[in-house]
PDB file of C-alpha atoms in Angstrom:
ATOM      1  CA  ILE A  76      42.488 203.170 123.242  1.00 86.00           C
ATOM      2  CA  GLY A  77      38.656 202.593 123.518  1.00 89.00           C
ATOM      3  CA  GLN A  78      35.935 201.105 124.978  1.00 91.00           C
ATOM      4  CA  GLY A  79      36.315 197.051 124.632  1.00 92.00           C
ATOM      5  CA  ASP A  80      39.993 197.548 123.918  1.00 94.00           C
ATOM      6  CA  GLU A  81      42.540 195.201 125.832  1.00 94.00           C
ATOM      7  CA  ILE A  82      45.780 196.345 126.949  1.00 95.00           C
ATOM      8  CA  VAL A  83      48.373 193.698 127.024  1.00 97.00           C
ATOM      9  CA  GLU A  84      51.622 195.556 127.531  1.00 97.00           C
ATOM     10  CA  VAL A  85      53.033 198.201 129.401  1.00 96.00           C
ATOM     11  CA  ASP A  86      56.616 199.126 128.879  1.00 94.00           C
ATOM     12  CA  GLY A  87      56.854 195.886 127.314  1.00 94.00           C
ATOM     13  CA  SER A  88      56.019 193.718 129.950  1.00 94.00           C
ATOM     14  CA  SER A  89      52.780 191.786 129.778  1.00 96.00           C
ATOM     15  CA  VAL A  90      49.702 192.352 131.795  1.00 96.00           C
ATOM     16  CA  LEU A  91      47.406 189.681 130.896  1.00 93.00           C
ATOM     17  CA  ASN A  92      45.709 188.442 134.320  1.00 93.00           C
ATOM     18  CA  ARG A  93      46.472 191.605 136.067  1.00 93.00           C
ATOM     19  CA  SER A  94      44.169 193.734 138.108  1.00 90.00           C
ATOM     20  CA  PRO A  95      43.240 197.254 136.811  1.00 86.00           C
ATOM     21  CA  PHE A  96      44.885 198.539 139.723  1.00 83.00           C
ATOM     22  CA  GLU A  97      48.359 196.837 138.831  1.00 88.00           C
ATOM     23  CA  VAL A  98      47.689 198.005 135.274  1.00 90.00           C
ATOM     24  CA  SER A  99      46.928 201.636 136.295  1.00 85.00           C
ATOM     25  CA  SER A 100      50.155 201.811 138.679  1.00 84.00           C
ATOM     26  CA  LEU A 101      52.477 200.330 135.941  1.00 88.00           C
ATOM     27  CA  ILE A 102      50.809 203.037 133.282  1.00 89.00           C
ATOM     28  CA  GLN A 103      51.197 205.729 135.883  1.00 83.00           C
ATOM     29  CA  GLU A 104      54.313 205.116 137.742  1.00 82.00           C
ATOM     30  CA  SER A 105      57.316 205.407 136.185  1.00 79.00           C
ATOM     31  CA  PRO A 106      59.605 202.203 136.000  1.00 78.00           C
ATOM     32  CA  VAL A 107      63.023 204.298 136.434  1.00 79.00           C
ATOM     33  CA  ALA A 108      63.573 206.858 139.219  1.00 77.00           C
ATOM     34  CA  VAL A 109      62.739 210.465 138.189  1.00 74.00           C
ATOM     35  CA  PRO A 110      64.366 213.686 140.153  1.00 76.00           C
ATOM     36  CA  LYS A 111      62.030 216.142 141.549  1.00 73.00           C
ATOM     37  CA  GLY A 112      60.999 218.493 139.209  1.00 75.00           C
ATOM     38  CA  SER A 113      61.151 216.417 136.185  1.00 78.00           C
ATOM     39  CA  GLU A 114      58.811 214.809 134.679  1.00 80.00           C
ATOM     40  CA  PRO A 115      58.614 211.129 133.937  1.00 84.00           C
ATOM     41  CA  PRO A 116      58.926 209.225 130.551  1.00 89.00           C
ATOM     42  CA  PRO A 117      56.293 208.614 128.713  1.00 92.00           C
ATOM     43  CA  ALA A 118      54.204 205.040 129.210  1.00 93.00           C
ATOM     44  CA  ALA A 119      54.705 202.422 126.287  1.00 95.00           C
ATOM     45  CA  ILE A 120      51.255 200.630 125.719  1.00 96.00           C
ATOM     46  CA  SER A 121      50.180 197.967 123.562  1.00 97.00           C
ATOM     47  CA  PHE A 122      46.648 196.968 123.167  1.00 97.00           C
ATOM     48  CA  ILE A 123      44.327 194.828 121.047  1.00 96.00           C
ATOM     49  CA  ARG A 124      41.796 196.876 119.276  1.00 96.00           C
ATOM     50  CA  SER A 125      38.325 195.165 119.877  1.00 94.00           C
ATOM     51  CA  SER A 126      37.081 196.043 116.418  1.00 93.00           C
ATOM     52  CA  ASP A 127      39.434 194.135 114.394  1.00 95.00           C
ATOM     53  CA  GLY A 128      41.831 192.577 116.850  1.00 94.00           C
ATOM     54  CA  LYS A 129      44.805 194.231 115.826  1.00 96.00           C
ATOM     55  CA  LYS A 130      47.785 194.871 117.860  1.00 97.00           C
ATOM     56  CA  ILE A 131      48.569 198.403 118.505  1.00 96.00           C
ATOM     57  CA  SER A 132      51.240 200.287 120.324  1.00 97.00           C
ATOM     58  CA  VAL A 133      51.365 203.897 121.756  1.00 96.00           C
ATOM     59  CA  GLU A 134      53.368 206.047 124.263  1.00 95.00           C
ATOM     60  CA  VAL A 135      50.923 208.232 126.851  1.00 92.00           C
ATOM     61  CA  PRO A 136      52.660 210.915 128.670  1.00 91.00           C
ATOM     62  CA  ARG A 137      52.614 210.144 132.571  1.00 87.00           C
ATOM     63  CA  LYS A 138      52.112 212.886 134.989  1.00 75.00           C
ATOM     64  CA  ARG A 139      54.029 213.201 138.257  1.00 63.00           C
ATOM     65  CA  ILE A 140      51.570 211.883 141.036  1.00 59.00           C
ATOM     66  CA  ASP A 141      51.243 214.135 143.992  1.00 56.00           C
ATOM     67  CA  ASP A 142      50.767 212.789 147.510  1.00 57.00           C
ATOM     68  CA  GLU A 143      47.067 214.124 147.943  1.00 59.00           C
ATOM     69  CA  PRO A 144      44.512 211.838 149.284  1.00 61.00           C
ATOM     70  CA  VAL A 145      42.725 209.924 146.436  1.00 67.00           C
ATOM     71  CA  LEU A 146      39.797 208.742 148.809  1.00 71.00           C
ATOM     72  CA  GLU A 147      37.701 209.809 151.757  1.00 78.00           C
ATOM     73  CA  THR A 148      36.432 207.733 154.435  1.00 78.00           C
ATOM     74  CA  SER A 149      33.690 208.430 157.067  1.00 83.00           C
ATOM     75  CA  LEU A 150      32.248 206.320 160.034  1.00 83.00           C
ATOM     76  CA  LYS A 151      28.588 206.765 160.652  1.00 86.00           C
ATOM     77  CA  ARG A 152      26.157 204.967 162.935  1.00 87.00           C
ATOM     78  CA  GLU A 153      22.929 203.945 161.302  1.00 86.00           C
ATOM     79  CA  ASN A 154      20.083 202.617 162.908  1.00 89.00           C
ATOM     80  CA  GLY A 155      22.443 201.508 165.811  1.00 88.00           C
ATOM     81  CA  VAL A 156      25.200 199.864 163.481  1.00 90.00           C
ATOM     82  CA  ARG A 157      28.331 201.482 162.537  1.00 89.00           C
ATOM     83  CA  VAL A 158      28.909 201.586 158.797  1.00 87.00           C
ATOM     84  CA  GLY A 159      32.106 202.978 157.345  1.00 83.00           C
ATOM     85  CA  TYR A 160      32.131 204.496 153.805  1.00 83.00           C
ATOM     86  CA  VAL A 161      34.870 205.257 151.384  1.00 80.00           C
ATOM     87  CA  ARG A 162      34.764 207.367 148.392  1.00 81.00           C
ATOM     88  CA  LEU A 163      37.325 206.689 145.678  1.00 77.00           C
ATOM     89  CA  LEU A 164      37.979 210.288 144.456  1.00 75.00           C
ATOM     90  CA  GLU A 165      40.587 208.969 141.672  1.00 72.00           C
ATOM     91  CA  PHE A 166      41.434 205.754 140.194  1.00 69.00           C
ATOM     92  CA  ASP A 167      45.088 205.964 140.192  1.00 66.00           C
ATOM     93  CA  SER A 168      48.022 203.864 141.728  1.00 65.00           C
ATOM     94  CA  ALA A 169      47.541 205.218 145.218  1.00 68.00           C
ATOM     95  CA  ALA A 170      43.965 204.258 145.344  1.00 73.00           C
ATOM     96  CA  GLU A 171      44.696 200.494 146.085  1.00 74.00           C
ATOM     97  CA  ARG A 172      47.156 201.409 148.802  1.00 74.00           C
ATOM     98  CA  GLU A 173      45.412 204.028 150.034  1.00 75.00           C
ATOM     99  CA  LEU A 174      41.857 201.743 150.085  1.00 76.00           C
ATOM    100  CA  ALA A 175      43.803 198.824 151.683  1.00 77.00           C
ATOM    101  CA  ALA A 176      45.101 201.338 154.429  1.00 77.00           C
ATOM    102  CA  ALA A 177      41.465 202.793 154.835  1.00 75.00           C
ATOM    103  CA  LEU A 178      40.247 199.189 155.485  1.00 75.00           C
ATOM    104  CA  GLU A 179      42.639 197.932 158.223  1.00 73.00           C
TER     105      GLU A 179
END
């Protein structure tokens, strides 16, 4: 999958009009329960190649996602105003959930 290519399906389901976070989550998270210590099944991804418009299907291995934080937050006072900073360490399926929690 290259720059400019458009992912159109993940595991047989259309991802058109979905956010990058949603597509990332679908690719990373297994659609079936995976026993602890086992690897999830590969993600079946179909995309349209930007160079020629051809639809291509590939399988990409999934990795088990650990519960390590994907962002860092800090609150500082600048010129008398409290300012919050969020540093996104990874762009994965946990990023959207953790970002939403950090902003609450």
